[in-house]
Amino acid sequence: MSLKHATETLRRVTGSIAVRLTFWYALLSVVLIAAAGSALYWVLAAQLRHVDNQILASKIHAVHSALRRHTGNTEALRHETQLEASTIRGVYIWVSRPAEGVITRSPSSNPILEGPRPFAGSPAPLPEKEWKWAAANGRRYRIMARSYAGNPPATIYVAMSMAQEDNFLAAYRRALLLAIVLALLVALGAGYLIARRGMRPVARLAEIVDELGAGQLHRRVADEHWPNELRTLAANFDRLLGRLETSFNRISRFSADVAHELRTPLHILRGEAEITLSRQRSPAEYQACIESAMEEYGRLSGMVDALLFLARAEQSDARLDKPVLDVREEAAAVCAFYQAMADELGVALINRAIGSVAANPGLLRRALGNLLGNALRHTPAGGQVSIWTTIQPSLLQIIVSDSGSGIAPEDLPHVLDRFYCADTARLRQGQGTGLGLAIVRSIMHLHGGEIALQSELGRGTTVTLSFPIITTETLASHQR
């Protein structure tokens, strides 16, 4: 249980943006300080080596000058060598000749020549080439040698203890390590505080989001002063709130409209039943009550079917089978269905549609049927309802027009809304549910098209259904 708790705690800590920013900030600080310190260490070590080499070279030059002045005077050469060695602590000088060996050295005690580890000379006998040599006790020496031709020839060796240099560089390394550790601690502490302070706007945005509810969808968060990194998020969140508010309002209106529209037929059914049952009735009266109820049941059934269709049509993953249809044949089938209604109302049905369209046959006929039904109900005897098509550069338009009563200008923007009916009396008489045009609009959205209305009171209404034009590629894909 404790292991699980530790794992959850570690996951929660490592999942924090502030912790991640602190980690990367501390890591970057340590890397930069370590890189800068290492570079300075390398420059310092190179500079110390350069200074040591200059000292060694100057000592060789001085001893060589004494060697030329005192070629046969070993005592004088020894005196000059001692003077040169005594000027700097830790310097050892000796001169050797091939036949005689070491002819002079200073000081008298030389750990390089007297130690248990034998000194073999330069590993690469080049003029004034320096190298390092470690004695048996671990102490290191920087040595430079130079051979001179003469009579007799001689080789001058100058060694310098590196103890002081090693101690200095060791102290520098310790200081550098301490600086890195301190920088890491400071970076962790300061970085976390900075990260937490920088994440305050994110926490503030989270608080605002947490406070939002169905009653606060009108609130907008982008109006506050956000950092540049959060402005896009705030703007996108405002757009999301706008979409949610629109959807919520639409659902609220839809629920209210459904409740209102269902209440009317239910009240009618209940009222007729109560009146019929209030006293003894004849069989004919009971039959009339049942027939009236059947009409309301039919209206309720149609309304439920329409609502179910609209709910399915609004699903984003709704897919349709859209074969290529002959518009004239589809319009003729719909006109044949409504011909009896047109003859009864004394209205002429005219079909002049031509062309082909990629559409679902059932939905296309339902859209045309809704438009023809509305047109026939609003067209007086002697009028006509026509269907024709026009072809635009990228659209095929199916147009349904009538010579009926038309739509008032104040009602025209709302006739596509659900349950909207300009003629309330007509709706209450059972001649519609106020969903016909809303269904047509949903059908057009499913096909990627649009619906447009034009109307003038007393002169009729024209509805235009715009479908995407059929291309060669679309036709080939449908044929496959």
Short mmCIF file of C-alpha atoms in Angstrom, two decimals:
data_model
loop_
_atom_site.label_atom_id
_atom_site.label_comp_id
_atom_site.label_asym_id
_atom_site.label_seq_id
_atom_site.Cartn_x
_atom_site.Cartn_y
_atom_site.Cartn_z
CA MET A 1 0.00 0.00 0.00
CA SER A 2 2.85 2.34 0.83
CA LEU A 3 4.53 1.54 -2.50
CA LYS A 4 1.32 2.37 -4.33
CA HIS A 5 0.99 5.61 -2.38
CA ALA A 6 4.61 6.50 -3.16
CA THR A 7 4.02 5.74 -6.85
CA GLU A 8 0.93 7.94 -6.94
CA THR A 9 2.77 10.74 -5.17
CA LEU A 10 5.68 10.51 -7.60
CA ARG A 11 3.32 10.52 -10.57
CA ARG A 12 1.47 13.55 -9.18
CA VAL A 13 4.72 15.43 -8.52
CA THR A 14 6.30 14.64 -11.87
CA GLY A 15 3.05 15.54 -13.60
CA SER A 16 3.24 19.12 -12.34
CA ILE A 17 4.24 21.72 -14.91
CA ALA A 18 5.85 23.82 -12.16
CA VAL A 19 8.02 20.86 -11.11
CA ARG A 20 9.01 20.18 -14.70
CA LEU A 21 9.89 23.82 -15.30
CA THR A 22 11.89 23.84 -12.06
CA PHE A 23 13.76 20.70 -13.06
CA TRP A 24 14.70 22.04 -16.49
CA TYR A 25 15.60 25.44 -15.06
CA ALA A 26 17.86 23.84 -12.44
CA LEU A 27 19.40 21.50 -15.00
CA LEU A 28 20.10 24.37 -17.37
CA SER A 29 21.63 26.45 -14.58
CA VAL A 30 23.90 23.59 -13.47
CA VAL A 31 24.94 22.82 -17.04
CA LEU A 32 25.76 26.47 -17.76
CA ILE A 33 27.71 26.95 -14.52
CA ALA A 34 29.54 23.64 -15.01
CA ALA A 35 30.37 24.51 -18.61
CA ALA A 36 31.57 28.00 -17.69
CA GLY A 37 33.57 26.69 -14.73
CA SER A 38 35.15 23.94 -16.82
CA ALA A 39 36.12 26.43 -19.50
CA LEU A 40 37.66 28.73 -16.91
CA TYR A 41 39.43 25.74 -15.33
CA TRP A 42 40.90 24.78 -18.69
CA VAL A 43 42.01 28.37 -19.37
CA LEU A 44 43.55 28.64 -15.88
CA ALA A 45 45.40 25.34 -16.22
CA ALA A 46 46.70 26.34 -19.65
CA GLN A 47 47.82 29.71 -18.32
CA LEU A 48 49.68 28.09 -15.39
CA ARG A 49 51.37 25.70 -17.77
CA HIS A 50 52.36 28.57 -20.02
CA VAL A 51 53.85 30.49 -17.06
CA ASP A 52 55.71 27.39 -15.87
CA ASN A 53 57.10 26.81 -19.34
CA GLN A 54 58.32 30.38 -19.51
CA ILE A 55 60.08 29.97 -16.15
CA LEU A 56 61.65 26.68 -17.22
CA ALA A 57 62.78 28.13 -20.54
CA SER A 58 64.27 31.18 -18.83
CA LYS A 59 66.21 28.95 -16.41
CA ILE A 60 67.58 26.85 -19.26
CA HIS A 61 68.66 29.98 -21.10
CA ALA A 62 70.40 31.37 -17.97
CA VAL A 63 72.23 28.09 -17.25
CA HIS A 64 73.26 27.78 -20.88
CA SER A 65 74.76 31.25 -20.73
CA ALA A 66 76.69 30.29 -17.57
CA LEU A 67 77.77 27.05 -19.23
CA ARG A 68 79.30 28.98 -22.12
CA ARG A 69 81.01 31.43 -19.80
CA HIS A 70 82.37 28.76 -17.48
CA THR A 71 83.13 25.89 -19.85
CA GLY A 72 86.04 24.51 -17.84
CA ASN A 73 85.14 25.94 -14.44
CA THR A 74 82.77 23.49 -12.78
CA GLU A 75 82.74 25.37 -9.48
CA ALA A 76 81.65 28.61 -11.11
CA LEU A 77 78.98 26.73 -13.09
CA ARG A 78 77.70 25.14 -9.86
CA HIS A 79 77.49 28.56 -8.22
CA GLU A 80 75.49 29.99 -11.13
CA THR A 81 73.19 26.99 -11.09
CA GLN A 82 72.52 27.39 -7.37
CA LEU A 83 71.67 31.03 -7.85
CA GLU A 84 69.15 30.22 -10.57
CA ALA A 85 67.54 27.41 -8.55
CA SER A 86 67.25 29.49 -5.38
CA THR A 87 65.18 32.25 -6.94
CA ILE A 88 62.01 30.08 -7.10
CA ARG A 89 61.02 27.45 -4.57
CA GLY A 90 60.71 23.95 -5.91
CA VAL A 91 63.00 24.39 -8.93
CA TYR A 92 65.64 21.74 -9.64
CA ILE A 93 68.44 22.21 -12.20
CA TRP A 94 71.08 19.76 -13.38
CA VAL A 95 73.50 19.55 -16.29
CA SER A 96 74.74 16.30 -17.72
CA ARG A 97 77.25 15.27 -20.33
CA PRO A 98 77.31 11.96 -22.15
CA ALA A 99 80.73 10.94 -20.83
CA GLU A 100 80.69 12.52 -17.39
CA GLY A 101 77.06 12.21 -16.34
CA VAL A 102 75.68 14.94 -14.09
CA ILE A 103 78.33 17.62 -13.75
CA THR A 104 76.31 20.02 -11.58
CA ARG A 105 72.97 20.20 -9.89
CA SER A 106 71.09 22.47 -7.55
CA PRO A 107 69.94 22.17 -4.91
CA SER A 108 72.03 19.35 -3.58
CA SER A 109 68.98 17.22 -2.76
CA ASN A 110 67.11 16.29 -5.96
CA PRO A 111 64.10 13.97 -5.52
CA ILE A 112 64.01 13.28 -9.25
CA LEU A 113 67.56 11.89 -9.42
CA GLU A 114 67.67 10.38 -5.94
CA GLY A 115 64.28 8.73 -5.67
CA PRO A 116 63.70 4.98 -5.96
CA ARG A 117 62.12 5.51 -9.35
CA PRO A 118 64.90 6.02 -11.94
CA PHE A 119 64.75 9.10 -14.15
CA ALA A 120 65.13 8.05 -17.80
CA GLY A 121 65.12 11.47 -19.43
CA SER A 122 62.75 13.04 -21.93
CA PRO A 123 60.27 10.71 -23.60
CA ALA A 124 60.53 12.89 -26.71
CA PRO A 125 63.92 14.63 -26.82
CA LEU A 126 62.89 17.81 -28.62
CA PRO A 127 64.40 21.27 -27.92
CA GLU A 128 62.68 22.92 -24.98
CA LYS A 129 59.94 20.27 -24.85
CA GLU A 130 58.29 20.00 -21.45
CA TRP A 131 56.72 16.91 -19.96
CA LYS A 132 55.44 15.69 -16.62
CA TRP A 133 57.07 13.18 -14.38
CA ALA A 134 55.75 11.57 -11.20
CA ALA A 135 58.02 10.51 -8.39
CA ALA A 136 57.50 7.37 -6.30
CA ASN A 137 55.75 9.36 -3.56
CA GLY A 138 53.16 10.62 -6.04
CA ARG A 139 54.46 14.15 -6.41
CA ARG A 140 54.51 15.49 -9.92
CA TYR A 141 57.12 17.62 -11.61
CA ARG A 142 57.14 19.59 -14.83
CA ILE A 143 60.47 19.06 -16.61
CA MET A 144 62.04 20.78 -19.61
CA ALA A 145 65.31 19.73 -21.24
CA ARG A 146 67.42 21.10 -24.04
CA SER A 147 70.51 19.60 -25.61
CA TYR A 148 73.32 21.84 -26.82
CA ALA A 149 76.08 20.83 -29.22
CA GLY A 150 79.50 21.91 -28.12
CA ASN A 151 82.86 20.61 -27.09
CA PRO A 152 81.85 18.70 -25.14
CA PRO A 153 78.01 18.58 -25.71
CA ALA A 154 75.70 18.97 -22.72
CA THR A 155 72.02 18.65 -21.81
CA ILE A 156 70.39 21.08 -19.39
CA TYR A 157 67.44 19.84 -17.29
CA VAL A 158 65.12 22.11 -15.31
CA ALA A 159 62.35 20.66 -13.17
CA MET A 160 59.65 22.43 -11.19
CA SER A 161 57.42 20.92 -8.52
CA MET A 162 53.71 20.99 -9.46
CA ALA A 163 52.54 20.69 -5.85
CA GLN A 164 51.52 24.33 -5.58
CA GLU A 165 49.85 24.25 -8.99
CA ASP A 166 48.02 21.00 -8.16
CA ASN A 167 46.84 22.40 -4.82
CA PHE A 168 45.62 25.56 -6.52
CA LEU A 169 43.70 23.63 -9.19
CA ALA A 170 42.29 21.23 -6.57
CA ALA A 171 41.00 24.20 -4.56
CA TYR A 172 39.46 25.59 -7.75
CA ARG A 173 37.75 22.27 -8.46
CA ARG A 174 36.34 22.14 -4.94
CA ALA A 175 35.11 25.71 -5.27
CA LEU A 176 33.57 24.87 -8.64
CA LEU A 177 31.81 21.80 -7.23
CA LEU A 178 30.52 23.83 -4.28
CA ALA A 179 29.29 26.53 -6.66
CA ILE A 180 27.48 23.91 -8.76
CA VAL A 181 25.80 22.41 -5.69
CA LEU A 182 24.78 25.83 -4.38
CA ALA A 183 23.55 26.85 -7.84
CA LEU A 184 21.50 23.65 -8.02
CA LEU A 185 19.87 24.33 -4.65
CA VAL A 186 19.21 27.98 -5.47
CA ALA A 187 17.90 27.06 -8.92
CA LEU A 188 15.55 24.47 -7.43
CA GLY A 189 14.20 26.87 -4.83
CA ALA A 190 14.05 30.00 -6.95
CA GLY A 191 12.95 28.08 -10.03
CA TYR A 192 10.03 26.51 -8.21
CA LEU A 193 8.94 29.88 -6.81
CA ILE A 194 9.23 31.49 -10.25
CA ALA A 195 7.38 28.61 -11.89
CA ARG A 196 4.60 28.73 -9.30
CA ARG A 197 4.29 32.46 -9.76
CA GLY A 198 4.26 32.08 -13.51
CA MET A 199 1.56 29.40 -13.28
CA ARG A 200 -0.78 31.62 -11.28
CA PRO A 201 -2.73 32.72 -14.39
CA VAL A 202 -3.29 29.05 -15.24
CA ALA A 203 -4.64 28.43 -11.73
CA ARG A 204 -6.80 31.53 -12.07
CA LEU A 205 -8.18 30.27 -15.39
CA ALA A 206 -8.88 26.89 -13.78
CA GLU A 207 -10.80 28.59 -10.96
CA ILE A 208 -12.90 30.55 -13.45
CA VAL A 209 -13.67 27.39 -15.42
CA ASP A 210 -14.58 25.55 -12.22
CA GLU A 211 -17.02 28.31 -11.26
CA LEU A 212 -18.88 28.16 -14.55
CA GLY A 213 -22.21 26.44 -14.67
CA ALA A 214 -25.28 26.35 -16.84
CA GLY A 215 -26.25 29.80 -15.57
CA GLN A 216 -22.85 31.38 -16.32
CA LEU A 217 -22.41 30.33 -19.96
CA HIS A 218 -22.72 33.99 -20.95
CA ARG A 219 -19.49 34.81 -19.06
CA ARG A 220 -16.32 35.39 -21.10
CA VAL A 221 -12.77 34.92 -19.80
CA ALA A 222 -10.77 36.55 -22.60
CA ASP A 223 -11.72 40.01 -21.32
CA GLU A 224 -9.24 39.70 -18.44
CA HIS A 225 -5.54 40.47 -18.81
CA TRP A 226 -3.92 37.14 -19.59
CA PRO A 227 -0.29 36.41 -20.54
CA ASN A 228 0.36 35.99 -24.25
CA GLU A 229 0.60 32.21 -23.85
CA LEU A 230 -2.94 32.03 -22.41
CA ARG A 231 -4.68 34.52 -24.66
CA THR A 232 -5.29 31.98 -27.41
CA LEU A 233 -6.55 29.45 -24.87
CA ALA A 234 -8.87 32.04 -23.32
CA ALA A 235 -10.18 33.08 -26.74
CA ASN A 236 -10.78 29.46 -27.73
CA PHE A 237 -12.51 28.84 -24.42
CA ASP A 238 -14.77 31.84 -25.04
CA ARG A 239 -15.69 30.39 -28.43
CA LEU A 240 -16.44 27.08 -26.72
CA LEU A 241 -18.64 28.87 -24.17
CA GLY A 242 -20.42 30.61 -27.01
CA ARG A 243 -21.11 27.31 -28.75
CA LEU A 244 -22.26 25.74 -25.48
CA GLU A 245 -24.51 28.71 -24.75
CA THR A 246 -26.05 28.52 -28.20
CA SER A 247 -26.59 24.76 -27.90
CA PHE A 248 -27.95 25.07 -24.37
CA ASN A 249 -30.37 27.81 -25.39
CA ARG A 250 -31.43 25.78 -28.41
CA ILE A 251 -32.04 22.73 -26.25
CA SER A 252 -33.93 24.80 -23.70
CA ARG A 253 -36.13 26.34 -26.39
CA PHE A 254 -36.57 22.96 -28.02
CA SER A 255 -37.63 21.36 -24.72
CA ALA A 256 -40.04 24.20 -24.03
CA ASP A 257 -41.47 23.97 -27.56
CA VAL A 258 -41.88 20.20 -27.30
CA ALA A 259 -43.66 20.51 -23.96
CA HIS A 260 -45.89 23.27 -25.33
CA GLU A 261 -46.77 21.44 -28.53
CA LEU A 262 -47.42 18.12 -26.80
CA ARG A 263 -49.60 19.79 -24.21
CA THR A 264 -52.17 20.98 -26.77
CA PRO A 265 -53.19 17.58 -28.22
CA LEU A 266 -53.07 16.00 -24.77
CA HIS A 267 -55.43 18.66 -23.45
CA ILE A 268 -57.72 18.11 -26.43
CA LEU A 269 -57.74 14.34 -25.85
CA ARG A 270 -58.39 14.73 -22.13
CA GLY A 271 -61.08 17.38 -22.64
CA GLU A 272 -62.99 15.34 -25.21
CA ALA A 273 -62.73 12.23 -23.02
CA GLU A 274 -63.98 14.10 -19.94
CA ILE A 275 -66.92 15.58 -21.86
CA THR A 276 -67.82 12.20 -23.34
CA LEU A 277 -67.65 10.46 -20.00
CA SER A 278 -69.56 13.19 -18.15
CA ARG A 279 -72.90 11.43 -19.01
CA GLN A 280 -74.20 8.48 -20.89
CA ARG A 281 -73.59 8.75 -24.64
CA SER A 282 -74.89 7.00 -27.70
CA PRO A 283 -72.61 4.66 -29.71
CA ALA A 284 -72.38 7.29 -32.46
CA GLU A 285 -71.12 9.89 -30.00
CA TYR A 286 -68.53 7.48 -28.61
CA GLN A 287 -67.43 6.71 -32.16
CA ALA A 288 -67.07 10.43 -32.95
CA CYS A 289 -64.94 10.90 -29.80
CA ILE A 290 -62.69 8.00 -30.82
CA GLU A 291 -62.36 9.36 -34.37
CA SER A 292 -61.36 12.79 -33.01
CA ALA A 293 -58.84 11.13 -30.69
CA MET A 294 -57.37 9.18 -33.63
CA GLU A 295 -56.69 12.45 -35.40
CA GLU A 296 -54.78 13.76 -32.38
CA TYR A 297 -52.94 10.44 -32.06
CA GLY A 298 -51.88 10.75 -35.69
CA ARG A 299 -50.66 14.27 -35.09
CA LEU A 300 -48.72 13.15 -32.01
CA SER A 301 -47.22 10.24 -33.91
CA GLY A 302 -46.12 12.52 -36.75
CA MET A 303 -44.61 14.96 -34.30
CA VAL A 304 -42.63 12.21 -32.55
CA ASP A 305 -41.38 10.84 -35.86
CA ALA A 306 -40.28 14.32 -36.91
CA LEU A 307 -38.49 14.91 -33.61
CA LEU A 308 -36.68 11.56 -33.88
CA PHE A 309 -35.57 12.41 -37.40
CA LEU A 310 -34.24 15.81 -36.30
CA ALA A 311 -32.36 14.22 -33.40
CA ARG A 312 -30.71 11.67 -35.72
CA ALA A 313 -29.94 14.33 -38.33
CA GLU A 314 -28.02 16.45 -35.80
CA GLN A 315 -25.56 13.64 -35.04
CA SER A 316 -22.14 14.59 -36.42
CA ASP A 317 -21.38 11.00 -37.52
CA ALA A 318 -24.59 10.62 -39.54
CA ARG A 319 -23.73 9.14 -42.94
CA LEU A 320 -25.99 8.81 -45.96
CA ASP A 321 -26.15 6.61 -48.98
CA LYS A 322 -26.27 9.18 -51.81
CA PRO A 323 -26.66 7.61 -55.24
CA VAL A 324 -27.03 9.71 -58.36
CA LEU A 325 -30.72 10.43 -58.90
CA ASP A 326 -32.72 11.84 -61.77
CA VAL A 327 -34.36 14.96 -60.31
CA ARG A 328 -37.30 14.84 -62.75
CA GLU A 329 -38.20 11.25 -61.78
CA GLU A 330 -37.97 11.99 -58.04
CA ALA A 331 -40.08 15.16 -58.38
CA ALA A 332 -42.63 13.25 -60.51
CA ALA A 333 -43.00 10.60 -57.80
CA VAL A 334 -43.68 13.25 -55.16
CA CYS A 335 -46.10 15.12 -57.41
CA ALA A 336 -48.01 11.90 -58.09
CA PHE A 337 -48.42 11.40 -54.32
CA TYR A 338 -49.79 14.92 -53.82
CA GLN A 339 -51.83 15.03 -57.06
CA ALA A 340 -55.05 13.98 -55.34
CA MET A 341 -54.65 16.74 -52.72
CA ALA A 342 -53.92 19.27 -55.47
CA ASP A 343 -57.03 18.21 -57.44
CA GLU A 344 -59.18 18.50 -54.31
CA LEU A 345 -57.86 22.02 -53.61
CA GLY A 346 -58.02 23.06 -57.27
CA VAL A 347 -54.27 23.77 -57.50
CA ALA A 348 -52.13 22.85 -60.53
CA LEU A 349 -48.90 20.88 -59.98
CA ILE A 350 -46.20 21.59 -62.61
CA ASN A 351 -42.95 19.57 -62.81
CA ARG A 352 -40.19 21.10 -64.97
CA ALA A 353 -37.22 19.65 -63.06
CA ILE A 354 -34.24 18.27 -65.01
CA GLY A 355 -30.70 17.13 -64.19
CA SER A 356 -29.06 14.73 -61.74
CA VAL A 357 -28.18 15.07 -58.09
CA ALA A 358 -26.27 12.93 -55.57
CA ALA A 359 -28.79 12.53 -52.73
CA ASN A 360 -30.54 10.04 -50.55
CA PRO A 361 -33.78 9.19 -52.39
CA GLY A 362 -35.94 8.89 -49.26
CA LEU A 363 -34.70 12.17 -47.77
CA LEU A 364 -34.95 14.02 -51.09
CA ARG A 365 -38.57 12.91 -51.51
CA ARG A 366 -39.33 13.84 -47.90
CA ALA A 367 -37.92 17.34 -48.39
CA LEU A 368 -39.85 17.86 -51.62
CA GLY A 369 -42.98 16.39 -50.01
CA ASN A 370 -42.80 18.81 -47.07
CA LEU A 371 -42.37 21.75 -49.43
CA LEU A 372 -45.23 20.65 -51.71
CA GLY A 373 -47.52 20.01 -48.72
CA ASN A 374 -46.86 23.50 -47.32
CA ALA A 375 -47.29 25.08 -50.73
CA LEU A 376 -50.61 23.33 -51.39
CA ARG A 377 -52.02 24.26 -47.96
CA HIS A 378 -51.21 27.93 -48.54
CA THR A 379 -52.24 28.21 -52.20
CA PRO A 380 -55.89 29.08 -52.99
CA ALA A 381 -57.94 27.37 -55.67
CA GLY A 382 -56.89 28.29 -59.17
CA GLY A 383 -53.24 28.75 -58.16
CA GLN A 384 -50.26 26.61 -59.08
CA VAL A 385 -47.23 24.99 -57.49
CA SER A 386 -44.16 24.52 -59.67
CA ILE A 387 -40.92 22.56 -59.39
CA TRP A 388 -37.95 23.38 -61.61
CA THR A 389 -34.16 23.33 -61.49
CA THR A 390 -31.29 25.67 -62.29
CA ILE A 391 -27.60 24.83 -62.59
CA GLN A 392 -25.01 27.17 -61.09
CA PRO A 393 -21.18 26.82 -61.43
CA SER A 394 -20.98 24.60 -58.34
CA LEU A 395 -24.62 23.99 -57.38
CA LEU A 396 -27.76 22.30 -58.67
CA GLN A 397 -30.79 24.15 -57.33
CA ILE A 398 -34.22 22.59 -56.97
CA ILE A 399 -36.83 25.36 -56.72
CA VAL A 400 -40.37 24.95 -55.40
CA SER A 401 -42.61 28.00 -55.86
CA ASP A 402 -46.28 28.67 -55.31
CA SER A 403 -48.73 31.48 -55.99
CA GLY A 404 -50.21 31.33 -52.51
CA SER A 405 -50.63 33.74 -49.62
CA GLY A 406 -46.92 34.24 -48.95
CA ILE A 407 -45.11 34.88 -45.67
CA ALA A 408 -45.02 38.14 -43.75
CA PRO A 409 -41.57 39.82 -43.63
CA GLU A 410 -41.44 39.60 -39.82
CA ASP A 411 -42.09 35.84 -39.98
CA LEU A 412 -39.69 35.00 -42.81
CA PRO A 413 -36.48 34.82 -40.65
CA HIS A 414 -38.16 32.33 -38.27
CA VAL A 415 -40.10 29.93 -40.49
CA LEU A 416 -37.19 27.46 -40.54
CA ASP A 417 -37.18 27.24 -36.73
CA ARG A 418 -38.78 24.27 -35.05
CA PHE A 419 -42.44 24.59 -34.07
CA TYR A 420 -42.67 28.04 -35.64
CA CYS A 421 -45.89 28.69 -37.45
CA ALA A 422 -47.01 32.09 -38.65
CA ASP A 423 -50.63 30.95 -38.85
CA THR A 424 -51.31 29.66 -35.30
CA ALA A 425 -54.89 28.82 -36.10
CA ARG A 426 -53.86 26.57 -38.95
CA LEU A 427 -51.40 24.76 -36.67
CA ARG A 428 -54.03 24.24 -33.99
CA GLN A 429 -56.43 22.81 -36.59
CA GLY A 430 -54.11 19.85 -37.05
CA GLN A 431 -52.75 20.86 -40.43
CA GLY A 432 -49.10 20.92 -39.30
CA THR A 433 -46.62 20.54 -36.49
CA GLY A 434 -44.31 23.44 -37.27
CA LEU A 435 -41.46 21.00 -38.04
CA GLY A 436 -41.73 20.59 -41.82
CA LEU A 437 -39.30 23.32 -42.87
CA ALA A 438 -36.95 22.49 -39.97
CA ILE A 439 -36.77 18.93 -41.32
CA VAL A 440 -36.03 20.23 -44.82
CA ARG A 441 -33.17 22.35 -43.44
CA SER A 442 -31.72 19.34 -41.59
CA ILE A 443 -31.93 17.25 -44.77
CA MET A 444 -30.02 19.91 -46.70
CA HIS A 445 -27.34 20.08 -43.99
CA LEU A 446 -26.93 16.31 -44.23
CA HIS A 447 -26.29 16.68 -47.97
CA GLY A 448 -23.91 19.60 -47.54
CA GLY A 449 -26.39 21.97 -49.14
CA GLU A 450 -28.48 24.96 -48.14
CA ILE A 451 -32.10 26.12 -48.15
CA ALA A 452 -33.20 29.66 -48.98
CA LEU A 453 -36.66 31.27 -48.91
CA GLN A 454 -38.09 34.25 -50.72
CA SER A 455 -41.68 35.32 -50.17
CA GLU A 456 -44.06 38.21 -50.70
CA LEU A 457 -47.45 38.55 -49.07
CA GLY A 458 -50.28 37.82 -51.49
CA ARG A 459 -47.91 36.71 -54.29
CA GLY A 460 -46.45 33.42 -53.11
CA THR A 461 -43.28 31.81 -51.76
CA THR A 462 -40.17 30.40 -53.46
CA VAL A 463 -37.96 27.82 -51.71
CA THR A 464 -34.54 27.01 -53.19
CA LEU A 465 -32.67 23.81 -52.30
CA SER A 466 -29.00 24.08 -53.30
CA PHE A 467 -27.13 20.77 -53.71
CA PRO A 468 -23.41 20.48 -54.53
CA ILE A 469 -22.98 19.94 -58.26
CA ILE A 470 -22.05 16.48 -59.52
CA THR A 471 -18.48 16.30 -60.81
CA THR A 472 -16.83 13.55 -62.86
CA GLU A 473 -14.95 12.32 -59.80
CA THR A 474 -18.13 12.26 -57.70
CA LEU A 475 -20.03 10.39 -60.42
CA ALA A 476 -17.23 7.83 -60.73
CA SER A 477 -17.09 7.29 -56.97
CA HIS A 478 -20.86 6.73 -56.81
CA GLN A 479 -20.69 4.31 -59.76
CA ARG A 480 -18.01 2.27 -57.95
#
